[in-house]
Coordinates of C-alpha atoms and ligand atoms in Angstrom, one line a residue:
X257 CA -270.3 121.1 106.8
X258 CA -268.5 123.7 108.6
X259 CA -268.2 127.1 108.3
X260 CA -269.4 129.8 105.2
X261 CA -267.0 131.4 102.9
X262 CA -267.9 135.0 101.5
X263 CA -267.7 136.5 98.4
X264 CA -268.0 140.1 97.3
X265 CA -269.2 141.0 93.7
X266 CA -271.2 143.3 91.6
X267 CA -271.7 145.0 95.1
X268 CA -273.2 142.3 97.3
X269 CA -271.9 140.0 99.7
X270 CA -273.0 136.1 98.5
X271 CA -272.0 133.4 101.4
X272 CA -271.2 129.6 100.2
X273 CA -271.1 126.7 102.1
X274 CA -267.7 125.1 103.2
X275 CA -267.2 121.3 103.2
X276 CA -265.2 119.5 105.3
X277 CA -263.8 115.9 104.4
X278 CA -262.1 113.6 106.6
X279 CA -258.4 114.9 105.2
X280 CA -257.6 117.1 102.5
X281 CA -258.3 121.1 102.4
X282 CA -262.0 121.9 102.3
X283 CA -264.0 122.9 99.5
X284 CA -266.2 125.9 98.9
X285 CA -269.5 124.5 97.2
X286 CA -270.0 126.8 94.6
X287 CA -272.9 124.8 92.8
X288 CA -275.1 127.8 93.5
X289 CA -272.8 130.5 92.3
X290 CA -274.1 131.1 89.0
X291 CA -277.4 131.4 90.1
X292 CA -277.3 133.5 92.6
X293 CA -274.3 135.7 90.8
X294 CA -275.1 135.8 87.1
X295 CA -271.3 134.7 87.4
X296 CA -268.9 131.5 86.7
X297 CA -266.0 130.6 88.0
X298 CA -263.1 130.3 85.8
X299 CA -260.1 127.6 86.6
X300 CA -258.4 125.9 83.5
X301 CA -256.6 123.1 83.8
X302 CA -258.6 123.0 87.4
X303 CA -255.6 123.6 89.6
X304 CA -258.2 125.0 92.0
X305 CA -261.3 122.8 91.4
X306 CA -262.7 119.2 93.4
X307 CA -264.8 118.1 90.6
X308 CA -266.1 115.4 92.8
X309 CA -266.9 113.9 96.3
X310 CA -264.5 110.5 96.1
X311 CA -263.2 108.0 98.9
X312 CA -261.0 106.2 96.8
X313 CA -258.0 107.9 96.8
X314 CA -255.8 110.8 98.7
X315 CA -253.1 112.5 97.8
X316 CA -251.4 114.9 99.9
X317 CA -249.4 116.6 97.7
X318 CA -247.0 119.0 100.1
X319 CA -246.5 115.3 102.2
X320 CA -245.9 113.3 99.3
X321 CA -248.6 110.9 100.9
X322 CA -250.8 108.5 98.5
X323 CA -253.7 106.6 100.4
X324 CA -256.1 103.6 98.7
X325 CA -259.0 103.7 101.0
X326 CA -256.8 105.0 103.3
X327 CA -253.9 102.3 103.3
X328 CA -250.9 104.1 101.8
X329 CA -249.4 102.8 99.3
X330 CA -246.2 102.0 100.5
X331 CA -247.4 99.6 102.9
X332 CA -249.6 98.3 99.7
X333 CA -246.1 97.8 97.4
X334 CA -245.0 96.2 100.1
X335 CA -247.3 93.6 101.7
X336 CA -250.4 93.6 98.7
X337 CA -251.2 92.3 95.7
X338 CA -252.9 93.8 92.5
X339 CA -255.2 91.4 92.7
X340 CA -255.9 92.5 96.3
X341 CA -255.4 96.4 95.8
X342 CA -258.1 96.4 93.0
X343 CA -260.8 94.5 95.0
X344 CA -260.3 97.0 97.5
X345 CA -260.4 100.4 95.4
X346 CA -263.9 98.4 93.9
X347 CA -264.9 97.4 97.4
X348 CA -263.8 99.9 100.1
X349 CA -262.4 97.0 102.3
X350 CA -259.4 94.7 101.8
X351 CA -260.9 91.1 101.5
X352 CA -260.7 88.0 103.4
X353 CA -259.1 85.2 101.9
X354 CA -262.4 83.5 100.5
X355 CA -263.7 86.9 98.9
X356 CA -259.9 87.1 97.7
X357 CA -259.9 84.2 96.0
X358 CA -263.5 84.5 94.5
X359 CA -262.7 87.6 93.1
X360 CA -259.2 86.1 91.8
X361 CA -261.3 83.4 90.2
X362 CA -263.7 85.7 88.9
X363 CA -261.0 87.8 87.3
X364 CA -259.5 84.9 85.8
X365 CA -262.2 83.5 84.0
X366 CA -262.9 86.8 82.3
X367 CA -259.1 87.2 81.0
X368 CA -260.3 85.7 77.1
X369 CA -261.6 87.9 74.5
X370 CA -264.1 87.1 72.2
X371 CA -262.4 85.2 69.0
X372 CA -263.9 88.0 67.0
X373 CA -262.2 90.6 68.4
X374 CA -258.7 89.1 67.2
X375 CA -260.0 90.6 63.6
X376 CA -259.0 94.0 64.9
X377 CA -255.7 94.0 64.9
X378 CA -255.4 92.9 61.6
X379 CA -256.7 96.0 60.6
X380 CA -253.5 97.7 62.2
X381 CA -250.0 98.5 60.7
X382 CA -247.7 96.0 62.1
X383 CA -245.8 99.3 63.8
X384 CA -248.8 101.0 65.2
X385 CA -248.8 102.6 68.8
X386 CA -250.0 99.9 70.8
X387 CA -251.6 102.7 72.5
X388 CA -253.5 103.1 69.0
X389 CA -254.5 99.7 69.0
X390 CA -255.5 99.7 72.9
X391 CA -257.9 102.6 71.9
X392 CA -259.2 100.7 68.9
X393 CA -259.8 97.4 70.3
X394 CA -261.1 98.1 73.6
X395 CA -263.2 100.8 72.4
X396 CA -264.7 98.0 70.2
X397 CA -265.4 95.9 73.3
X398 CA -268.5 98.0 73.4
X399 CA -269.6 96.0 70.7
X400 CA -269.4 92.5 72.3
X401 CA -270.7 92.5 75.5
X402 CA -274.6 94.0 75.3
X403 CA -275.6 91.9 78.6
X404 CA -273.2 94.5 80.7
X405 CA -274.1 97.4 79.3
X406 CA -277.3 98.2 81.2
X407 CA -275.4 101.3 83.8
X408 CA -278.6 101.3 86.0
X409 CA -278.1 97.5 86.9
X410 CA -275.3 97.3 89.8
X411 CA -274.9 93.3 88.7
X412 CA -274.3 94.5 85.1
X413 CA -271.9 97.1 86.2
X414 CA -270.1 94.5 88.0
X415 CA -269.4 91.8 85.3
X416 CA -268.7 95.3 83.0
X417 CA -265.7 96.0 85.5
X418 CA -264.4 92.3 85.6
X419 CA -264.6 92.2 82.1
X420 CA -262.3 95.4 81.6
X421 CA -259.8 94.5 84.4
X422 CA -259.5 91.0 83.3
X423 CA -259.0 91.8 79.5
X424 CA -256.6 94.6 79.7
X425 CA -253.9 92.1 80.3
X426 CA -254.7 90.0 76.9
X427 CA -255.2 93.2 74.5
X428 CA -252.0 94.5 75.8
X429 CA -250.0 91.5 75.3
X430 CA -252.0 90.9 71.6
X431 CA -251.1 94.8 71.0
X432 CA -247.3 93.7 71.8
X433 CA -247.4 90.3 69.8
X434 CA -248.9 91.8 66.9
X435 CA -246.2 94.0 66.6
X436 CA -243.4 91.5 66.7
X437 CA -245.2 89.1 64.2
X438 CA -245.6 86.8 67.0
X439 CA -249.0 84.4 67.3
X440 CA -251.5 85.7 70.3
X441 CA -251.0 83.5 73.5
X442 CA -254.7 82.2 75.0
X443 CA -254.4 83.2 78.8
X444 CA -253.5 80.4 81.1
X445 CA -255.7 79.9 84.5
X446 CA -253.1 78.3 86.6
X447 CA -250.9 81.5 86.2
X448 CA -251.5 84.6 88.4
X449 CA -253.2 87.7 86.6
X450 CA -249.8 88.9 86.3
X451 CA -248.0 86.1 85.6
X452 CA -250.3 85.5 83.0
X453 CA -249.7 88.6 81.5
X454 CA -245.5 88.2 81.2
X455 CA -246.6 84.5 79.7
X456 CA -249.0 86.1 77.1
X457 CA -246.5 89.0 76.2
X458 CA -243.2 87.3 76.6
X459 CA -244.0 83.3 76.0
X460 CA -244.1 81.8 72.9
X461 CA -246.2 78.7 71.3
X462 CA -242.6 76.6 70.6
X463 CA -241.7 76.2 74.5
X464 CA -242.9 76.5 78.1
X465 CA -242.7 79.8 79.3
X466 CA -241.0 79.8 82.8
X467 CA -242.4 83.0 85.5
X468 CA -239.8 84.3 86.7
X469 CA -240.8 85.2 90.3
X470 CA -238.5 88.3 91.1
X471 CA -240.2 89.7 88.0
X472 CA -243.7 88.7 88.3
X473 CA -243.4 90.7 92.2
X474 CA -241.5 93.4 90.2
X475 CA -244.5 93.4 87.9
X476 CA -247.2 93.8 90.2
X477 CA -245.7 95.7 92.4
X478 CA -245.5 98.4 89.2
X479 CA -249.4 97.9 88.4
X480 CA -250.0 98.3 92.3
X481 CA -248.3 102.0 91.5
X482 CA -250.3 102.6 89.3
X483 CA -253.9 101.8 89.9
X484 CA -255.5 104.8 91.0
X485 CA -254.5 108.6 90.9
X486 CA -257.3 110.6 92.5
X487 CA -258.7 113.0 89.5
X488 CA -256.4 113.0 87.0
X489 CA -256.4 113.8 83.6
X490 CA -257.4 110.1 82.3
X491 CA -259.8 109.8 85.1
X492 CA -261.7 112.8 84.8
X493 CA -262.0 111.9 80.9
X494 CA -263.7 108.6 82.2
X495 CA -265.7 110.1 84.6
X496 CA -266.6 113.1 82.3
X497 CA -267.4 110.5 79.8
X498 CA -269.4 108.3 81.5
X499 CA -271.4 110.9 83.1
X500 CA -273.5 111.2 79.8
X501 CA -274.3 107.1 80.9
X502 CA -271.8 106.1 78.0
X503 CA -271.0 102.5 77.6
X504 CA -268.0 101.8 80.1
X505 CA -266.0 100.5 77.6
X506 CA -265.8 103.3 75.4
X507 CA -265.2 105.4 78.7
X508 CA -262.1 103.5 79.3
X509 CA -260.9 103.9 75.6
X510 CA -261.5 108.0 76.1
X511 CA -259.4 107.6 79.5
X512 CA -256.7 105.8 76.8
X513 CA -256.2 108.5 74.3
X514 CA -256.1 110.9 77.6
X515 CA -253.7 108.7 78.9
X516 CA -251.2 108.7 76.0
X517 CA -250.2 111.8 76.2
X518 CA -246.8 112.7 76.9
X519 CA -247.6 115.1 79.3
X520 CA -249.3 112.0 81.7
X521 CA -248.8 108.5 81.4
X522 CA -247.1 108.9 78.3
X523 CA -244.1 110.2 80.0
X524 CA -242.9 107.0 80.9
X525 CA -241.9 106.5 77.2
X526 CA -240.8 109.8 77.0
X527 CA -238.3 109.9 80.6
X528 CA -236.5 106.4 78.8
X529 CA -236.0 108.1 76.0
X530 CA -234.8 111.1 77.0
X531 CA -232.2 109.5 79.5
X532 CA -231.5 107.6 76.4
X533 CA -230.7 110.6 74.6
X534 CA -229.0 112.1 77.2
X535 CA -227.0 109.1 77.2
X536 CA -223.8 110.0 79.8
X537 CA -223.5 111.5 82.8
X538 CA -221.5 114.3 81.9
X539 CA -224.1 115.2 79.1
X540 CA -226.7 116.2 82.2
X541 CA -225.6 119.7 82.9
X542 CA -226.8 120.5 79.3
X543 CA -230.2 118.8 79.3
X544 CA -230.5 120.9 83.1
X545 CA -229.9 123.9 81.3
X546 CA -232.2 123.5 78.2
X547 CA -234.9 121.8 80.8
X548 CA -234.7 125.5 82.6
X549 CA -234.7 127.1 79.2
X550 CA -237.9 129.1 78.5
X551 CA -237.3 129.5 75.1
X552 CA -236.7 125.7 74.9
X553 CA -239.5 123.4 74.5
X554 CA -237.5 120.9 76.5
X555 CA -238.6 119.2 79.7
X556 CA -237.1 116.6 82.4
X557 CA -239.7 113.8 81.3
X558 CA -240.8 111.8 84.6
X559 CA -240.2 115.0 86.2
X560 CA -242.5 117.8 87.9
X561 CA -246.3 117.0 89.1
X562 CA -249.6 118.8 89.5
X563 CA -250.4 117.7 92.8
X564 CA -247.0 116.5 94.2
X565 CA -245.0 119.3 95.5
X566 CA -242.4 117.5 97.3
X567 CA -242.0 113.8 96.3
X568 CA -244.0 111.3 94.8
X569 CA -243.9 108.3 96.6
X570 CA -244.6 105.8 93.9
X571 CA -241.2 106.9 92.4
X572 CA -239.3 106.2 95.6
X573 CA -240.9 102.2 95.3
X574 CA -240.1 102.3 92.0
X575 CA -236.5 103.3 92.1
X576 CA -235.9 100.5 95.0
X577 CA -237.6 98.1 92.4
X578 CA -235.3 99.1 89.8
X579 CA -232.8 97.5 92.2
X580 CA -234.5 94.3 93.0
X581 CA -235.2 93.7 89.2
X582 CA -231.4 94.2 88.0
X583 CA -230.2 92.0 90.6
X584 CA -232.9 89.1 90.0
X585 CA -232.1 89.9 86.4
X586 CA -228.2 90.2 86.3
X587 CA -228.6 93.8 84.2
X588 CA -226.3 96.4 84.2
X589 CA -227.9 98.9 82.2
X590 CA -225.5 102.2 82.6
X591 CA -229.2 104.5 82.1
X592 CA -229.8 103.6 85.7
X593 CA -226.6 105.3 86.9
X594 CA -227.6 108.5 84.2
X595 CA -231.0 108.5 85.8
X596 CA -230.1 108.2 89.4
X597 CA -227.2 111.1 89.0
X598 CA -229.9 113.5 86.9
X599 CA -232.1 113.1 89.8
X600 CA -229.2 113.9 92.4
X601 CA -228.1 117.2 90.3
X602 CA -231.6 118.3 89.7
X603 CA -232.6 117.8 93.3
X604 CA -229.8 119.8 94.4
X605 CA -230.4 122.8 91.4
X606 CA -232.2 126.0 92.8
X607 CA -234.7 125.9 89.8
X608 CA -235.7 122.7 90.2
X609 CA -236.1 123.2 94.2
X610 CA -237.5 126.7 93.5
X611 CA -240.8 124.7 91.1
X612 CA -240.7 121.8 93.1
X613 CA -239.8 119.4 90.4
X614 CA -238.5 115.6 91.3
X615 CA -238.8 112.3 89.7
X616 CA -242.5 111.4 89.5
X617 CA -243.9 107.9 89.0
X618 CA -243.0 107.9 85.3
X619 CA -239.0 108.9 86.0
X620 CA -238.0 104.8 87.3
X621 CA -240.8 102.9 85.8
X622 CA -239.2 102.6 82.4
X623 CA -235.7 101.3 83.4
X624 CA -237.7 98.4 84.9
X625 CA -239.6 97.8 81.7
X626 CA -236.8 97.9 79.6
X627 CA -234.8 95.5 81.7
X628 CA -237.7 93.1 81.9
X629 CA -237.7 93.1 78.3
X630 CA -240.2 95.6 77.6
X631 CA -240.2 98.1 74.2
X632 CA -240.3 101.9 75.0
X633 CA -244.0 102.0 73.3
X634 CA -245.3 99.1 75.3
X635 CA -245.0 101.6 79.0
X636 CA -248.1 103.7 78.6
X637 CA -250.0 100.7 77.4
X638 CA -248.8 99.2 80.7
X639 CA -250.2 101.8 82.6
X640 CA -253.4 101.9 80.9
X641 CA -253.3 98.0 82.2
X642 CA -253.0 99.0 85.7
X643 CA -255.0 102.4 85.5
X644 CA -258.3 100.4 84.4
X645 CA -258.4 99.3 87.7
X646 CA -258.4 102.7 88.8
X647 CA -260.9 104.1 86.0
X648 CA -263.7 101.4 87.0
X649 CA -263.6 102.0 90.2
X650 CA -264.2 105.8 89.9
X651 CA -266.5 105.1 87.2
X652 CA -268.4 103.0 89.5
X653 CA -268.4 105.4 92.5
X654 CA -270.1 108.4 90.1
X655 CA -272.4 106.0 88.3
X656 CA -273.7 104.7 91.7
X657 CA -274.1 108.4 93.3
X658 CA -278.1 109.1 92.8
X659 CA -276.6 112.5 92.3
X660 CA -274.7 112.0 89.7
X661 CA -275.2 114.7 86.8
X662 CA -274.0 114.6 83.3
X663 CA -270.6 117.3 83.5
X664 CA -270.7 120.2 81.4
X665 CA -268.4 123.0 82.8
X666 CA -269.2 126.6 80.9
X667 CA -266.7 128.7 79.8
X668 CA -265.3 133.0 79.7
X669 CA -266.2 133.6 76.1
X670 CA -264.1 136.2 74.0
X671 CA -265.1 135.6 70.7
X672 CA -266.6 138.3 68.3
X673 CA -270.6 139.9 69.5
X674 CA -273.0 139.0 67.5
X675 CA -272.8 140.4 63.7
X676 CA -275.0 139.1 60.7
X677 CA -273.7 137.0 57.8
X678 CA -272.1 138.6 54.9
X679 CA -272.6 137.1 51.0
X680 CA -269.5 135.8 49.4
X681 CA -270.1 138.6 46.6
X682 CA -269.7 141.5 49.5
X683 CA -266.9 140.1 51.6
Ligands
SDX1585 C1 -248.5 111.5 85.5 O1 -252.2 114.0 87.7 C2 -251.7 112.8 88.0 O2 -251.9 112.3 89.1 C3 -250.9 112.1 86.9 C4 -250.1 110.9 87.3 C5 -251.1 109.7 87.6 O3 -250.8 108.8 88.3 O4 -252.3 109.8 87.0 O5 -249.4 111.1 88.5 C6 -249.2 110.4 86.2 O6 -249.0 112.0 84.6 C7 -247.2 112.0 86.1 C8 -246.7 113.2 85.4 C9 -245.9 112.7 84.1 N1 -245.6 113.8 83.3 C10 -244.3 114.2 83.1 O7 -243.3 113.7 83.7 C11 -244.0 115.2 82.0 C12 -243.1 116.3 82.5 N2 -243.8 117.0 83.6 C13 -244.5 118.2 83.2 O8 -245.0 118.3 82.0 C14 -245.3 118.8 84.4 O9 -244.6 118.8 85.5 C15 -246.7 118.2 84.7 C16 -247.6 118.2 83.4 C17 -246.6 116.9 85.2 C18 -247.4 119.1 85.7 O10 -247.6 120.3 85.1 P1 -248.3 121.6 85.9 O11 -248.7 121.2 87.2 O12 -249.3 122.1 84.9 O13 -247.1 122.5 86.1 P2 -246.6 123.6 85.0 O14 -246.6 122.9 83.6 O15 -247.4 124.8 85.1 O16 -245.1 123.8 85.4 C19 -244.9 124.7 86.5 C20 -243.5 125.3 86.2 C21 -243.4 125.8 84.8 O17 -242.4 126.9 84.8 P3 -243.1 128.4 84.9 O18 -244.0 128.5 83.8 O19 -243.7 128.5 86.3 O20 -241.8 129.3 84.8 O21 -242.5 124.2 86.3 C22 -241.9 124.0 85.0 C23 -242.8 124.7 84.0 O22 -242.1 125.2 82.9 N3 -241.9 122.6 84.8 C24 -240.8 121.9 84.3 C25 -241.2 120.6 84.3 N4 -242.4 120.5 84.8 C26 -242.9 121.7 85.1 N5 -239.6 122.4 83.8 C27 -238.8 121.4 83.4 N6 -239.0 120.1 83.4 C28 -240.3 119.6 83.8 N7 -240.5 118.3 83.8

């Protein structure tokens, strides 16, 4: 703890504790404030707020430095695994080889869903969102699994976060071979947890399906971006969620439908087809102009961040990767070059310096996808793969803090005093 931070009000001087952690500005520890004031604090969208003590993650946003228990994640992109990366966000320390390869087995043999829960997508237009149908289905996971369901029990938490990181993989696949009429792939062992994943989305029952290795390290290099954000908007819903002791499978289908939205990880969808509808370079000054338009609802998608205020350093992995997989993949797709030179003219416009808006993670990710093989509404459900490793590991951290408390943040309430009810006949 260091040193007190004052605050005048209502004529009195109230001192608050200051917490230190090992980086990262302190906090003020406000907990008391209400009591002792009569008054709350008020922060939507908490642009000022730490909602939580976390050792997961750090961002520093002015740096444009992400760390994973401290490793940062350019050194993770280059020399990890996903595998590897989400046994350490769940266990603090990178593993040796034997704990890497118990956990890889572990994984692996948790990657089938119950033959039951195929039923579900049946129940789904052949063109829904696979975002809709991740909701659905894993949501309904909830249903199947009552022997990991017991939060207090550190085992059953365990198998509960297996279960979720192993079988993210298979709905997302089914979500994408239920919308192109194709039969569901069973996952195959021998294949890595990504590998198995391309196999399961891209192979199909009348021939062998063939890894290819550039993409398969394309692949998980992209889930390795994004498995873990700090507090964001998907991760606070799962914490939020589960800190009513929710099932944690229905606190990963609430960090879903948070996820979706176009103004987080459904902006990958969004920044392809945008660029799409930019289409050439010499349309870009117009898209600038309408992005800087107030009156214009129109924003650079895969641009801007909360946190980041110079550059986020997932996107300058992702935009070497978009390299690595055109080569390995022999694509020319001329969105690359529109991408690359709307980044160059918005990094070099004075509005865009003035907010501090760049590409963010979402900007490069869907070129990659799209050369790979993926459909536009298959990104976010991508992310939501990846992100579950991020969401159970947070999830874990709060559940196992004895003092964890159920959230419930107050509000400044402007509605009308109190007035009595009024008969239909007099109103
Ligand atoms: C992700 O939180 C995370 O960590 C998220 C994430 C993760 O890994 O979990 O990093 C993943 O969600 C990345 C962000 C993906 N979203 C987008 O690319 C959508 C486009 N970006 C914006 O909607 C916006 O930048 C946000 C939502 C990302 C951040 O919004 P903020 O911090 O609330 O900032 P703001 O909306 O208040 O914008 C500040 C100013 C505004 O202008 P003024 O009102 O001050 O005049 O910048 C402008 C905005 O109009 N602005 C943009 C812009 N983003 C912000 N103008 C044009 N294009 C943009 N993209």
């Amino acid at each position: 703890m260091s040193d007190q931070a004052k605050l005048e009000t209502g004529g009195k001087t109230y001192e608050f504790p200051k917490l230190s952690g090992t980086c990262g500005p302190d906090v003020v520890d406000i907990r008391k404030l209400y009591a002792q004031t009569g008054q709350f604090t008020y922060d939507p969208g908490f642009t000022s707020t730490a909602s939580c003590e976390s050792g997961l993650t750090f961002i520093d946003g002015e740096e444009g430095v992400l760390l994973h228990r401290g490793y940062p994640i350019g050194q993770l992109a280059e020399h990890s695994s996903f595998m590897e990366v989400a046994y350490l966000l769940l266990n603090k320390e990178l593993p040796d080889q034997s704990e890497l390869d118990e956990f890889i087995y572990t994984i692996t043999r948790h990657t089938m869903v119950h033959d039951q829960l195929r039923q579900f997508y049946q129940g789904f237009r052949r063109d829904a969102h696979p975002m809709a149908i991740m909701c659905g289905v894993v949501g309904a996971l909830s249903a199947f699994y009552h022997d990991s369901t017991d939060i207090s029990d550190p085992e059953q938490r365990k198998i509960a976060s297996h279960r979720l990181i192993a079988k993210m993989p298979t709905i997302a696949a089914m979500a994408y071979k239920y919308a192109v009429g194709q039969p569901f792939l069973q996952p195959q062992n021998d294949l890595s947890y990504t590998g198995n994943f391309l196999r399961m989305t891209f192979g199909v029952p009348a021939e062998e399906y063939e890894v290819i290795p550039a993409v398969e390290k394309a692949m998980d290099r992209i889930f390795i971006l994004h498995a873990d954000h700090e507090q964001n908007a998907s991760t606070s819903t799962v914490r939020l969620a589960g800190s009513s002791g929710a099932n944690p499978f229905a606190c990963t289908a609430a960090g879903i439908a948070c996820l979706w939205g176009p103004a987080h990880g459904g902006a990958n969808e969004a920044a392809l087809n945008m660029l799409h509808e930019i289409g050439t370079p010499d349309k870009i000054p117009h898209y600038i102009e309408r992005a800087k338009d107030k009156n214009d609802p129109f924003r650079l998608m895969g641009f801007g961040h909360r946190v980041y205020k110079n550059y986020d350093p997932r996107a300058t992995v992702m935009q070497k990767t978009v390299r690595e997989v055109f080569d390995a993949l022999d694509v020319k797709d001329p969105v690359f070059e529109t991408a690359l030179q709307l980044e160059e003219i918005a990094l070099n416009d004075d509005y865009f310096k003035e907010k501090k808006l760049f590409p963010n993670v979402d900007f490069y990710s869907g070129i990659i996808l799209s050369a790979i093989g993926f459909p536009t509404t298959m990104f976010t459900a991508l992310f939501a793969l990846a992100r579950t490793v991020g969401w159970v590991a947070q999830w874990n951290e709060m559940i196992s803090d004895p003092g964890q408390k159920i959230g419930r943040p107050r509000q400044l309430y402007t509605g009308p005093t109190q007035r009595d009810y009024v008969s239909i006949d007099k109103r």
